[in-house]
Amino acid sequence: MTKEKKLSSHRLTVRILIGMVAGLIFGVVINAISPAEWIEIYVTGGLLHIGGSIFLASLKLLVVPLVLVSLICGAGALEDVKKIGRIGGRMMCYYMCTTATAIALALLLALLIQPGSDFHLDTTASFTAPETPSFVQTVIDIFPTNPVKAMAEGNMLQIIVFAILFGITLPMVGEAGKRLLAIFNDLNEVVMKMVMLLMEFAPYGIFFMIAKVFAGQGFSALLPMLKYFLVVVAALLLHEFLVFGLILKFIVRLNPAIFYKKFRGVLAVAFSTSSSGATLPITLETVEHDLGVPNSIASFAIPLGATINMDGTAIMQGVASVFIAQAYGIDLSLTSYLLIIVTATLASIGTAGVPGVGIITLAMVLRQVGLPVEGIGLIIGVDRLLDMLRTAVNVTGDAVGACYVARAEKQFDLNIYNNEKI
Ligand code: ASP
């Protein structure tokens, strides 16, 4: 990377962090002064809403083309089809193990701190959980019947299946396949450039989105739920820095400090959008260009991770289950805790990478364990803020997973990883 690029990428990260802090302060101030009607109409509902929505739409706009093109290039470059199976197996194993660790950590903290034990159930909680599709249907739905429909609906798993099939067929058709792959590689460069151009606007987009959330979100909802809130935050921070830090250091054998330094821009986008799906273009770009994971692995690991790997969501679901049990005075047996680990792992897999879905799939966990689903009504008020933090943990898990698989496959570029002093 050239010196100017290093500098501009460093400046961009600093600008993003400034946008984030400024948005937070601006939002909190607006909320605290109980603003006049014109501020609500023209600032919160006008400028902040329009600016944030346009940035979010632009991020989402890039997701489908990026996943499709990048994964076709990645799959097309694999000389050996068996490799996809091995990479997929490694990734699934990593996702399952880290998610189960995340929930175990969440349960441990919740049992130690007991956030719901002195909670008085004076609020009448109400929450009606929507129906969840059956497991069998969910598995069948991974396979697309119409690729255009899959893309129009942004159905990530179906797009992944189609792109892999298309990509691995390219080398089987000789010269024609080579020509097409070259075109997809060119397209990939264009879409990646679009991601980089959009990143230039990220500081403003992030400012608008964060300011809007905090302008609308008073902290009064936080007080009665403070203990629950803090336990989830503590578990999220421990997982983000301790668990992932240890995985990076001892399993992936990389310097964690470099990882977090290079990844903070992605964390800011995840935090402000609360959506792993919308953050996907930035995660993919950073993992490939700044961390040194090759396209053949990143293009597979990052979209799959953004769809099914949600450690932060699982943490919230673990703490929430224990909190609701304690608030309702229900004793949980050892079997119930194991059931929470298994069902929250599955529920987090079924959680789409969009804002606020984790709290809905929590209903599945509560039902399996026999806890009152209406307990969700107690915690829903503080969920918007937790969603921001847990999404940041979700995307970190995807990036660490991509590094892990690339290292295990001996395809990681250590020069790129170490060579950046941003
Ligand atoms: N917002 C989370 C994500 O996109 C999902 C959730 O927990 O609601 O990763």
XYZ file of C-alpha atoms and ligand atoms in Angstrom:
431
model
C 0.000 0.000 0.000
C 1.371 3.422 -0.904
C 2.158 6.045 1.720
C -0.661 8.329 0.542
C -3.191 5.509 0.685
C -2.071 4.629 4.218
C -2.473 8.241 5.277
C -5.872 8.669 3.657
C -7.142 5.427 5.150
C -5.902 6.561 8.576
C -7.582 9.941 8.114
C -10.811 8.231 7.087
C -10.864 6.068 10.220
C -10.274 9.155 12.367
C -13.069 11.014 10.527
C -15.420 8.063 11.050
C -14.699 8.014 14.775
C -15.222 11.785 14.961
C -18.553 11.379 13.114
C -19.582 8.726 15.592
C -18.745 10.715 18.734
C -20.215 13.930 17.289
C -23.434 12.085 16.374
C -23.687 10.655 19.856
C -23.214 14.032 21.546
C -25.579 15.799 19.145
C -28.295 13.149 19.610
C -28.009 13.085 23.392
C -28.177 16.899 23.564
C -31.287 17.030 21.360
C -32.957 14.372 23.467
C -32.017 16.082 26.731
C -33.419 19.497 25.810
C -36.857 18.005 24.879
C -36.731 19.789 21.549
C -39.187 22.162 19.987
C -41.507 20.769 17.354
C -39.511 22.309 14.497
C -36.370 20.489 15.618
C -38.227 17.192 15.632
C -39.683 17.838 12.193
C -36.732 19.404 10.403
C -33.696 18.072 12.260
C -34.490 14.634 13.711
C -37.219 13.624 11.290
C -35.760 15.691 8.432
C -32.006 16.128 8.054
C -30.854 13.233 10.268
C -33.485 10.850 8.959
C -32.873 11.664 5.291
C -29.055 11.655 5.568
C -28.971 8.390 7.548
C -31.478 6.653 5.275
C -29.561 7.594 2.123
C -26.299 6.265 3.556
C -27.974 3.045 4.677
C -29.641 2.587 1.292
C -26.289 3.089 -0.469
C -24.665 0.436 1.710
C -27.488 -2.015 1.077
C -27.356 -1.235 -2.639
C -23.860 -2.714 -2.828
C -24.551 -5.906 -0.883
C -26.126 -8.090 -3.595
C -23.771 -7.141 -6.469
C -20.778 -7.421 -4.170
C -21.634 -10.851 -2.752
C -22.560 -12.231 -6.165
C -19.562 -10.940 -8.091
C -17.008 -11.440 -5.350
C -18.128 -14.988 -4.551
C -18.176 -15.991 -8.227
C -14.570 -14.749 -8.452
C -13.654 -16.574 -5.215
C -15.270 -19.878 -6.203
C -13.992 -19.590 -9.775
C -10.424 -19.203 -8.532
C -10.483 -22.414 -6.479
C -8.613 -25.055 -8.422
C -10.085 -27.815 -6.335
C -13.839 -28.068 -5.697
C -13.208 -30.217 -2.604
C -11.582 -27.148 -1.077
C -14.976 -25.407 -0.789
C -16.236 -28.286 1.340
C -13.176 -28.107 3.586
C -13.342 -24.306 3.932
C -17.087 -24.517 4.629
C -16.545 -27.240 7.242
C -13.853 -25.210 9.009
C -16.041 -22.126 8.986
C -19.113 -23.883 10.368
C -17.005 -25.447 13.115
C -15.568 -22.013 14.033
C -19.028 -20.373 13.982
C -20.609 -23.026 16.205
C -17.759 -23.142 18.735
C -17.435 -19.369 19.111
C -21.192 -18.845 19.364
C -21.537 -21.552 22.027
C -18.605 -19.961 23.933
C -20.333 -16.572 23.679
C -23.549 -17.903 25.221
C -21.685 -19.795 27.932
C -19.880 -16.557 28.855
C -23.199 -14.689 28.862
C -24.829 -17.312 31.106
C -21.883 -17.256 33.493
C -22.021 -13.478 33.906
C -25.815 -13.494 34.252
C -25.600 -16.173 36.961
C -22.872 -14.318 38.825
C -24.521 -10.881 38.701
C -28.179 -12.021 38.784
C -29.631 -9.034 36.880
C -33.252 -10.141 37.326
C -33.223 -11.310 40.943
C -34.263 -8.000 42.540
C -36.400 -6.986 39.601
C -39.969 -6.090 40.520
C -42.479 -7.198 37.973
C -44.661 -4.120 38.318
C -44.750 -3.475 34.592
C -47.224 -5.550 32.677
C -45.013 -6.886 29.967
C -46.631 -7.744 26.714
C -45.088 -9.173 23.615
C -46.588 -11.368 20.947
C -43.992 -13.392 19.138
C -44.456 -13.942 15.434
C -44.530 -17.494 14.081
C -41.125 -18.869 13.120
C -40.810 -21.094 10.013
C -40.129 -24.794 10.582
C -36.585 -26.137 10.546
C -37.275 -28.354 7.515
C -38.594 -25.400 5.506
C -35.631 -23.276 6.535
C -33.210 -25.903 5.164
C -35.171 -26.290 1.904
C -35.273 -22.491 1.488
C -31.472 -22.308 1.314
C -31.699 -23.677 -2.231
C -32.930 -21.135 -4.784
C -35.481 -21.888 -7.458
C -34.905 -18.573 -9.173
C -31.630 -16.626 -8.859
C -33.236 -13.361 -9.944
C -35.869 -13.679 -7.217
C -33.136 -14.485 -4.682
C -31.275 -11.328 -5.686
C -34.413 -9.175 -5.793
C -35.284 -10.305 -2.270
C -31.676 -10.067 -1.066
C -31.846 -13.670 0.133
C -28.211 -14.089 1.106
C -28.014 -17.854 1.534
C -29.676 -18.449 -1.837
C -27.336 -15.958 -3.515
C -24.363 -17.729 -1.900
C -25.525 -21.119 -3.235
C -26.085 -19.751 -6.750
C -22.771 -17.856 -6.848
C -20.795 -20.898 -5.668
C -22.443 -23.161 -8.265
C -21.824 -20.605 -10.998
C -18.247 -19.952 -9.863
C -17.133 -23.582 -9.624
C -18.575 -24.276 -13.094
C -16.428 -21.583 -14.752
C -13.124 -23.529 -14.752
C -14.995 -26.533 -16.208
C -15.753 -24.738 -19.479
C -12.238 -23.963 -20.654
C -11.542 -20.727 -22.523
C -15.104 -19.407 -22.264
C -14.956 -19.858 -18.487
C -11.609 -18.058 -18.305
C -12.984 -15.112 -20.287
C -16.054 -14.856 -18.078
C -13.988 -15.113 -14.907
C -11.797 -12.259 -16.166
C -14.949 -10.148 -16.667
C -16.175 -10.963 -13.153
C -12.753 -10.040 -11.765
C -13.033 -6.664 -13.499
C -16.568 -6.218 -12.192
C -15.330 -7.072 -8.716
C -12.799 -4.249 -8.891
C -15.521 -1.805 -9.895
C -17.856 -2.823 -7.063
C -14.993 -2.725 -4.544
C -14.150 0.776 -5.753
C -17.773 1.766 -5.218
C -17.458 0.527 -1.622
C -14.342 2.643 -1.128
C -16.023 5.711 -2.607
C -19.020 5.230 -0.338
C -16.688 4.994 2.649
C -15.707 8.617 2.012
C -19.248 9.545 3.034
C -19.294 7.187 6.004
C -18.378 9.838 8.621
C -21.498 11.862 7.670
C -23.757 8.816 7.306
C -22.652 7.541 10.693
C -23.169 10.977 12.256
C -26.757 11.154 10.929
C -27.679 7.631 11.975
C -26.215 7.759 15.472
C -27.584 11.254 16.154
C -31.067 10.101 15.113
C -31.017 7.027 17.373
C -29.849 8.968 20.404
C -32.165 11.914 19.732
C -35.113 9.537 19.858
C -33.845 7.195 22.546
C -34.175 8.653 26.002
C -32.139 7.120 28.761
C -35.144 6.895 31.062
C -35.965 3.430 29.679
C -32.489 2.392 30.738
C -32.744 2.989 34.470
C -35.067 0.149 35.540
C -33.164 -2.187 33.228
C -29.698 -0.913 34.084
C -28.443 -4.171 35.602
C -29.601 -6.236 32.612
C -28.160 -3.651 30.223
C -24.773 -3.624 31.956
C -24.511 -7.430 32.092
C -25.162 -7.666 28.329
C -22.651 -4.865 27.669
C -20.020 -6.524 29.907
C -20.477 -9.903 28.186
C -20.297 -8.257 24.754
C -17.099 -6.371 25.633
C -15.472 -9.458 27.161
C -16.280 -11.491 24.068
C -15.159 -8.730 21.708
C -11.805 -8.087 23.306
C -10.930 -11.047 25.532
C -12.332 -14.063 23.665
C -11.602 -12.801 20.147
C -8.279 -11.354 21.361
C -7.238 -14.774 22.716
C -8.468 -16.553 19.575
C -6.474 -14.158 17.420
C -3.359 -14.482 19.543
C -3.267 -18.206 20.284
C -5.324 -19.908 17.580
C -5.007 -17.622 14.556
C -1.544 -16.492 15.735
C -1.911 -12.842 14.787
C -1.258 -9.664 16.757
C -4.735 -8.676 18.082
C -3.765 -4.991 18.451
C -3.281 -4.677 14.674
C -6.620 -6.373 14.053
C -8.598 -3.982 16.270
C -6.784 -0.945 14.901
C -7.613 -1.858 11.325
C -11.113 -2.986 12.130
C -12.380 0.055 14.063
C -13.905 1.684 10.963
C -16.000 -1.453 10.386
C -17.030 -1.478 14.051
C -18.242 2.120 13.743
C -20.354 1.263 10.682
C -21.793 -1.850 12.386
C -22.544 0.173 15.519
C -24.347 2.926 13.649
C -26.295 0.734 11.192
C -27.097 -2.106 13.655
C -26.993 -4.379 10.647
C -24.353 -6.991 9.800
C -25.937 -7.203 6.347
C -25.579 -3.488 5.594
C -22.017 -3.488 7.002
C -21.056 -6.415 4.749
C -19.472 -4.365 1.920
C -17.169 -2.566 4.376
C -16.334 -5.777 6.276
C -15.412 -7.566 3.056
C -13.328 -4.680 1.762
C -11.402 -4.366 5.052
C -10.855 -8.100 5.502
C -9.458 -8.463 1.983
C -7.483 -5.261 1.568
C -6.356 -4.412 5.091
C -6.223 -7.744 6.907
C -4.836 -9.959 4.146
C -7.532 -12.630 3.702
C -7.657 -13.726 0.029
C -10.821 -13.161 -1.982
C -11.379 -16.913 -2.403
C -11.950 -17.235 1.366
C -13.268 -13.784 2.345
C -15.945 -13.770 -0.361
C -17.362 -16.952 1.146
C -16.711 -16.457 4.879
C -17.962 -12.862 5.228
C -21.411 -13.142 3.531
C -22.031 -16.494 5.218
C -20.921 -15.090 8.566
C -23.052 -11.946 8.171
C -26.041 -14.236 7.651
C -25.557 -16.994 10.212
C -22.743 -16.118 12.635
C -24.072 -13.860 15.399
C -22.146 -14.139 18.647
C -23.373 -10.780 19.938
C -26.994 -11.735 19.336
C -26.452 -15.069 21.095
C -24.964 -13.231 24.095
C -28.024 -11.001 24.395
C -30.294 -14.048 24.119
C -28.363 -15.904 26.849
C -28.500 -13.007 29.325
C -32.133 -12.258 28.410
C -33.222 -15.851 29.093
C -31.632 -15.856 32.544
C -32.956 -12.355 33.274
C -36.527 -13.301 32.339
C -36.333 -16.526 34.388
C -35.100 -14.559 37.422
C -37.644 -11.762 36.968
C -40.488 -14.304 36.876
C -38.983 -16.312 39.758
C -38.466 -19.439 37.643
C -35.603 -21.767 38.578
C -33.569 -23.065 35.687
C -32.068 -26.557 35.807
C -28.722 -27.564 34.309
C -30.629 -29.066 31.371
C -32.343 -25.708 30.809
C -28.962 -23.975 30.620
C -27.703 -26.523 28.082
C -30.933 -26.078 26.153
C -30.363 -22.301 26.145
C -26.865 -22.822 24.701
C -28.175 -25.086 21.928
C -31.304 -23.099 21.043
C -29.616 -19.681 21.245
C -26.887 -20.977 18.893
C -29.606 -22.059 16.459
C -31.654 -18.891 16.992
C -28.633 -16.704 16.270
C -28.069 -18.662 13.047
C -31.683 -17.941 12.096
C -31.341 -14.237 12.929
C -31.116 -12.069 9.831
C -28.379 -9.413 9.851
C -30.801 -6.518 10.111
C -31.744 -4.311 13.093
C -33.830 -5.744 15.876
C -34.258 -9.331 14.677
C -32.342 -10.901 17.560
C -35.056 -9.906 20.015
C -37.666 -11.660 17.837
C -35.746 -14.924 17.509
C -35.289 -14.785 21.292
C -38.926 -15.946 21.405
C -37.775 -19.284 19.978
C -35.259 -19.755 22.794
C -37.767 -18.816 25.499
C -40.384 -21.176 24.085
C -37.965 -24.117 23.976
C -36.871 -23.542 27.542
C -40.454 -22.990 28.749
C -39.990 -19.352 29.787
C -42.709 -16.707 29.323
C -42.337 -15.132 25.867
C -44.083 -11.963 27.065
C -40.937 -11.370 29.170
C -39.474 -9.872 25.984
C -41.732 -6.883 26.665
C -39.525 -6.112 29.702
C -36.287 -5.795 27.769
C -37.450 -4.471 24.423
C -37.110 -0.831 25.559
C -33.331 -1.061 25.861
C -32.809 -3.361 22.907
C -32.180 -0.641 20.330
C -28.994 0.427 22.114
C -27.823 -3.146 22.723
C -28.448 -3.942 19.061
C -25.740 -1.442 18.104
C -23.109 -3.065 20.290
C -24.046 -6.653 19.522
C -23.909 -6.003 15.775
C -20.315 -4.795 16.217
C -19.530 -8.096 17.987
C -21.316 -10.049 15.237
C -19.190 -8.559 12.468
C -15.957 -9.004 14.466
C -16.761 -12.717 14.704
C -17.070 -12.927 10.919
C -13.742 -11.183 10.323
C -11.858 -13.238 12.938
C -13.394 -16.375 11.359
C -12.199 -15.344 7.900
C -8.661 -14.785 9.285
C -8.787 -18.152 11.067
C -9.792 -20.087 7.946
C -7.269 -18.238 5.760
C -4.476 -19.028 8.242
C -5.559 -22.669 8.525
C -5.603 -22.930 4.710
C -2.162 -21.260 4.601
C -3.489 -18.545 2.330
C -3.241 -15.587 4.670
C -1.089 -12.663 3.556
C 0.920 -11.722 6.645
C 2.648 -8.899 4.794
C -0.650 -7.102 4.260
C -1.689 -7.720 7.875
C 1.536 -6.445 9.429
C 2.343 -3.850 6.844
C -0.087 -1.179 7.888
C 0.516 1.376 10.567
C -2.915 2.867 10.614
N -28.804 -6.380 14.338
C -28.100 -7.635 14.428
C -27.178 -7.796 13.221
O -27.463 -7.277 12.181
C -29.023 -8.807 14.527
C -29.790 -8.738 15.826
O -29.296 -9.247 16.836
O -30.858 -8.140 15.871
O -26.163 -8.424 13.325
